[in-house]
Coordinates of C-alpha atoms in Angstrom, one line a residue:
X9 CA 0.0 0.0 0.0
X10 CA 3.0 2.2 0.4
X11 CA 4.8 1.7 -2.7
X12 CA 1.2 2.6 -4.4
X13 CA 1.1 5.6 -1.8
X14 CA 4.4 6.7 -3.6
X15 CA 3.5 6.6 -7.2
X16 CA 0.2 8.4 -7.1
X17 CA 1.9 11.6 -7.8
X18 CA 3.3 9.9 -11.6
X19 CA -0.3 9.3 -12.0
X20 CA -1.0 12.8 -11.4
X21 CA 1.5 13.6 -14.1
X22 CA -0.4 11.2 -16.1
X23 CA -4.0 12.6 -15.3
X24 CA -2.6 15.9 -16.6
X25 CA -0.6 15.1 -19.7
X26 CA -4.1 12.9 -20.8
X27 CA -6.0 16.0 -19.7
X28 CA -4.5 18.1 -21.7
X29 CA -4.1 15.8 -25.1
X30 CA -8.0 14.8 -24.7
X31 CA -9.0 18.5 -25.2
X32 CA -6.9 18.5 -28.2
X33 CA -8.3 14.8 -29.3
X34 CA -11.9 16.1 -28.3
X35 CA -11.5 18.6 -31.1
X36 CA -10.0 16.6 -33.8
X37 CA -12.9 14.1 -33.0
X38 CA -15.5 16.6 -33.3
X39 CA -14.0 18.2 -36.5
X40 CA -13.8 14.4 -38.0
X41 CA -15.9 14.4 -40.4
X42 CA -18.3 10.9 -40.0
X43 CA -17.5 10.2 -36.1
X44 CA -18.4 14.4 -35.9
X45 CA -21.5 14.8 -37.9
X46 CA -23.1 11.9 -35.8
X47 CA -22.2 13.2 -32.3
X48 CA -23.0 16.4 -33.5
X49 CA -26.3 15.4 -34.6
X50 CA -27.1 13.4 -31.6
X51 CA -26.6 16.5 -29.8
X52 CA -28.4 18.7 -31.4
X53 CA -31.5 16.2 -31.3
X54 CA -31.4 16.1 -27.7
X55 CA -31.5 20.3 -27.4
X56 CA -33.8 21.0 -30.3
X57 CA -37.3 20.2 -31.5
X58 CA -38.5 19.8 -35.1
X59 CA -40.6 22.6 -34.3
X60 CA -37.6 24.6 -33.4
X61 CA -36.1 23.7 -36.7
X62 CA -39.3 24.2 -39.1
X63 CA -39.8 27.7 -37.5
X64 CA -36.3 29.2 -38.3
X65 CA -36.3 27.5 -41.6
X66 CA -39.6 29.3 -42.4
X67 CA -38.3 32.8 -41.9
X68 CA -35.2 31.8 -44.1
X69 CA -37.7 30.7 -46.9
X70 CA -39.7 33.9 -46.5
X71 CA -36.6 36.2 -46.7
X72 CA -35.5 33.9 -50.1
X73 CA -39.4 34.1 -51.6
X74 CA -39.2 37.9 -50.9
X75 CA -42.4 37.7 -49.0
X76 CA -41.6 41.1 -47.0
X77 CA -45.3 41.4 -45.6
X78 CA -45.4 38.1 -43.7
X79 CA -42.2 38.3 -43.1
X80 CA -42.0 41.7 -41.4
X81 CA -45.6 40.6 -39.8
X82 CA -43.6 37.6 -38.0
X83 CA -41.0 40.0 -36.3
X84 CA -41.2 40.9 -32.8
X85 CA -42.7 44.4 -32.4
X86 CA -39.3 45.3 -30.9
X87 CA -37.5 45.0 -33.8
X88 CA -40.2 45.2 -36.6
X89 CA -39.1 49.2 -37.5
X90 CA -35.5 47.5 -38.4
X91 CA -36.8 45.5 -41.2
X92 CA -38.1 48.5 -44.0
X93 CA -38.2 47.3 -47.8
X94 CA -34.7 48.2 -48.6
X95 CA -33.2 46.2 -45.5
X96 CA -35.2 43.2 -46.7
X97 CA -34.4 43.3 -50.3
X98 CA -30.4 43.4 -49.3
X99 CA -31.0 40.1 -47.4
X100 CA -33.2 38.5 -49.8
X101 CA -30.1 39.4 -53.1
X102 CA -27.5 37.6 -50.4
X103 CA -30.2 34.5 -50.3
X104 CA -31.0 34.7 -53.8
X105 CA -34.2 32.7 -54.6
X106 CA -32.2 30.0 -55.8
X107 CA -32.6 26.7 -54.3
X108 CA -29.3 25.4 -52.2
X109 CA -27.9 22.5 -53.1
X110 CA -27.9 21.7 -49.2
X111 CA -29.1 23.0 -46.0
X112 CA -26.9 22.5 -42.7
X113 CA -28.1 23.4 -39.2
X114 CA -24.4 25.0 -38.3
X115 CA -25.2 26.0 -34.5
X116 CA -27.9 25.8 -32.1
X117 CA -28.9 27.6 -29.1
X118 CA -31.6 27.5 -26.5
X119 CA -32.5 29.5 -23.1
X120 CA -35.4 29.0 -20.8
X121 CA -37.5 31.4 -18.9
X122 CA -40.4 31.4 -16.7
X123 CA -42.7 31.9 -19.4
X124 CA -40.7 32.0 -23.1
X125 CA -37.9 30.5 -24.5
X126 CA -35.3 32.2 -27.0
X127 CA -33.9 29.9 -30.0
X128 CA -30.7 30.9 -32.1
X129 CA -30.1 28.9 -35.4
X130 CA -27.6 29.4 -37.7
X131 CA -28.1 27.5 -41.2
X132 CA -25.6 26.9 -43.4
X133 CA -26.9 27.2 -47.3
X134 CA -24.8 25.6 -50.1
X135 CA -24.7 26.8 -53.4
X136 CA -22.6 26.1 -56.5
X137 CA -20.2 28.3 -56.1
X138 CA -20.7 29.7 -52.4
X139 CA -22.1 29.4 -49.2
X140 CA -24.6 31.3 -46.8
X141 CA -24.8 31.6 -43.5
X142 CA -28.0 32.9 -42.1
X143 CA -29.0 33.5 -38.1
X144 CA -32.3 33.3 -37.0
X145 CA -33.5 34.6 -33.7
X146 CA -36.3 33.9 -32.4
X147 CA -38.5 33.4 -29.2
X148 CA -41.5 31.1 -28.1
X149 CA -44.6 33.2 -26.3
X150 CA -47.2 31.2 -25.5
X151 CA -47.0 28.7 -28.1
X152 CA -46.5 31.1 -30.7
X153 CA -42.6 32.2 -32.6
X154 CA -41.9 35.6 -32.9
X155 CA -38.7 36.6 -34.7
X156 CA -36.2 38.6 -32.4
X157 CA -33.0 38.8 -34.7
X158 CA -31.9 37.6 -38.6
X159 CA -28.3 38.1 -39.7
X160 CA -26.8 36.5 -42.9
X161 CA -23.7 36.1 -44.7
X162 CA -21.8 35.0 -47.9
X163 CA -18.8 33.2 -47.5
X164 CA -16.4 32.0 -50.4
X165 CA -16.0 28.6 -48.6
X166 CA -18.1 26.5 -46.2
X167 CA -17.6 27.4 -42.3
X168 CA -15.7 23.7 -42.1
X169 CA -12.8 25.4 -44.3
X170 CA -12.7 29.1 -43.1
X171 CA -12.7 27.4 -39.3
X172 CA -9.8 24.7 -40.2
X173 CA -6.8 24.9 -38.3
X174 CA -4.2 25.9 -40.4
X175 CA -1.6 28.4 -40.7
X176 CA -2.8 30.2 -44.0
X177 CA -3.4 34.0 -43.4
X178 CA -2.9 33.8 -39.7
X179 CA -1.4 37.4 -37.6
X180 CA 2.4 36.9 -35.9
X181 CA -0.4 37.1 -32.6
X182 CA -1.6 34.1 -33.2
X183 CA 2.1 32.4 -34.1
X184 CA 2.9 33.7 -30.9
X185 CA 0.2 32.5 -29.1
X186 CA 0.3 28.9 -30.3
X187 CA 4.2 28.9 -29.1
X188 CA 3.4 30.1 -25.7
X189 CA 0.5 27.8 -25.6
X190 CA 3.3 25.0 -26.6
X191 CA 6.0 26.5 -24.4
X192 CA 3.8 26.8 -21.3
X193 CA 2.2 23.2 -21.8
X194 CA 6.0 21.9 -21.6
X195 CA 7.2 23.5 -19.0
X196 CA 4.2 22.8 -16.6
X197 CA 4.7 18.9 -17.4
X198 CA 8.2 18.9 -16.6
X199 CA 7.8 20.7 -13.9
X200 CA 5.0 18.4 -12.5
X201 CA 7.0 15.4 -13.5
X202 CA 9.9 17.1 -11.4
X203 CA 7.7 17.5 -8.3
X204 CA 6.3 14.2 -8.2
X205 CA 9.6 12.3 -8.3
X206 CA 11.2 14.7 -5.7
X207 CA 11.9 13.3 -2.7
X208 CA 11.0 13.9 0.8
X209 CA 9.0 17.5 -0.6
X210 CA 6.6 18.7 1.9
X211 CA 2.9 19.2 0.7
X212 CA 3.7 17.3 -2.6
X213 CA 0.1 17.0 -3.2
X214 CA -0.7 20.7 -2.5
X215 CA 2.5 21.2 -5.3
X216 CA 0.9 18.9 -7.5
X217 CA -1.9 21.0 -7.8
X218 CA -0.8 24.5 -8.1
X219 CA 1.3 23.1 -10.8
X220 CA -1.2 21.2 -13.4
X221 CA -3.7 24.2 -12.9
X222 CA -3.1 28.0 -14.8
X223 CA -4.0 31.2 -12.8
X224 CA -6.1 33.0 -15.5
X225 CA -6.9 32.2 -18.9
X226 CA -5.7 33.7 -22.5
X227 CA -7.9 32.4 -25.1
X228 CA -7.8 32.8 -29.0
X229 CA -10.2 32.4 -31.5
X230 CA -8.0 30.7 -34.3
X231 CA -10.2 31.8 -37.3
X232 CA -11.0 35.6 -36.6
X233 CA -8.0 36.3 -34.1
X234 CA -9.7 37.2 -31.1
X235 CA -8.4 37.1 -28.0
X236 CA -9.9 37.2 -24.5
X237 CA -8.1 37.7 -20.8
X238 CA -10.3 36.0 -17.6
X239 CA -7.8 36.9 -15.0
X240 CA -10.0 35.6 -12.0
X241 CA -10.9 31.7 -14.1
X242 CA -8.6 28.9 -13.3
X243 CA -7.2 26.8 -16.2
X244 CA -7.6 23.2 -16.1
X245 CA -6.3 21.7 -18.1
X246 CA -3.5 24.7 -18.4
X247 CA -3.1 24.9 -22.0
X248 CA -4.6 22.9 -25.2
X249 CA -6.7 23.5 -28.4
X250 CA -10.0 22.5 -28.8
X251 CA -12.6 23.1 -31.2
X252 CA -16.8 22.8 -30.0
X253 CA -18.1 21.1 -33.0
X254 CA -17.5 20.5 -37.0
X255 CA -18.6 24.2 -37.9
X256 CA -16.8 25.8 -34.9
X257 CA -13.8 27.5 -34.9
X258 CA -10.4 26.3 -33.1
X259 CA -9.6 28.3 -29.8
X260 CA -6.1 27.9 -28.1
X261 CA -6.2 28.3 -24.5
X262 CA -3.5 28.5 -22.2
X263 CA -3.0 29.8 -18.1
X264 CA -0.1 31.3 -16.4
X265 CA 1.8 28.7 -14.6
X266 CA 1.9 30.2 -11.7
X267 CA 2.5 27.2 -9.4
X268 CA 5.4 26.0 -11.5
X269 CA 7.2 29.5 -11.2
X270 CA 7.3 29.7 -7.8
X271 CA 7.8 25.7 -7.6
X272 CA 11.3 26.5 -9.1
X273 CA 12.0 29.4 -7.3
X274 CA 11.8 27.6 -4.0
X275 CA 13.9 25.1 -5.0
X276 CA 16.5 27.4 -6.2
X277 CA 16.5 29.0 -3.0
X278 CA 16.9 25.5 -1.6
X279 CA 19.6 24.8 -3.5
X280 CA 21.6 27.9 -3.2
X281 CA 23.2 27.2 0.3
X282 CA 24.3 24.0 -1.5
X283 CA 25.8 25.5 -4.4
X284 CA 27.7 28.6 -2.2
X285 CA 29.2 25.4 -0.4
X286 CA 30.8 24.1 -3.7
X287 CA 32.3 27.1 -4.8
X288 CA 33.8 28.1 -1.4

């Protein structure tokens, strides 16, 4: 039972370096493209109804039959002034009356309140030559949809290409963040590697800790380049990439190592009467 008292700190080392690959692997399986479809599908079944689905489909058709009457009739009083003739006919030339060639449910959101509930959909249209994305907003009253928000876009690829991970047309911030994302990840598993086979360390657990978790979080967004600072969050696991789904982007996410800096600093001032020995 003692021996297995004395290894439990390598498989803290362990629970962190697998920690930290699975929220990489995580996003490589949900960007795959047959294993991610079907877990994103399952997924979205479970928070969405057909009902949910049919409704913000219906305003997209309306917008792309140019029927402005029932259209602006549909929107929520609160936002029904936005939506004048020359708004609507801006949207409808992005969605073209065309038929797509496929229609993608790209995101899905859903809040609850006492007495309504708010939907977000984003659709993904494909055409021949590009694709749309189109936002609808809307919120359940009593049984009946009223629409709270439409935004749409044109993109020159699909949202699975302008959201890959690659280094095309990336900022020197971003370079720089992947290396310190790299560099941090490295030295907080070395360190933590270090602790745990240090001998006779008092509070090795406490150690363990400070070490595998970041104080404050620096996140990325891969595809547009922005960034975010939550100094009070804790990061766990300290640095990784990860991506939320097949049309999400990649965000690279990394904590200050905190508990590894000061882990070495103690320990050089440990070692300093040691090495003032040697050299007198």
């Amino acid at each position: 039972m003692q021996r297995l008292y004395d290894r439990l700190p390598l498989f803290v080392v362990a629970i962190f370096l697998i920690t930290c690959a699975g929220a990489a692997l995580y996003g490589l399986l949900a960007r795959a493209s047959s294993f991610s479809m079907g877990f994103y599908n399952a997924a979205l079944s479970k928070i969405s109804s057909p009902e949910d689905l049919a409704v913000g489909g219906q305003y997209v058709q309306l917008v792309r039959t140019r029927a402005f009457d029932a259209f602006r009739t549909a929107a929520d009083p609160s936002i029904r002034g936005s939506f004048n003739r020359e708004v609507f006919e801006r949207m409808a030339s992005i969605l073209t009356d065309r038929q797509p060639q496929q229609i993608s449910v790209a995101g899905f959101n859903k809040y609850w309140n006492s007495d309504e509930t708010d939907c977000d959909v984003i659709y993904q249209l494909r055409y021949p030559h590009w694709w749309t994305v189109v936002e609808v907003a809307f919120r359940w009253q009593r049984g009946t949809p009223n629409l709270t928000g439409f935004h749409l876009q044109r993109l020159q690829q699909s949202l699975q290409e302008s959201n890959a991970f690659n280094a095309a047309g990336k900022d020197m911030r971003r370079y720089l963040a992947l290396f310190a994302a790299a560099a941090v990840w490295a030295f907080s598993a070395v360190t933590l590697l270090v602790c745990a086979v240090t001998p006779g360390l008092k509070r090795k657990w406490l150690w363990l800790i400070a070490i595998a978790a970041g104080v404050g979080e620096y996140s990325v967004n891969w595809t547009s380049g922005v960034h975010a600072i939550s100094p009070l969050s804790v990061a766990i696991p300290i640095a990784g990439v990860t991506s939320a789904g097949p049309y999400s982007p990649w965000m690279l996410f990394m904590g200050f190592p905190l508990g590894a800096v000061v882990f070495w600093v103690r320990r050089l001032q440990a070692a300093a009467p040691q090495l003032e020995a040697l050299q007198t």
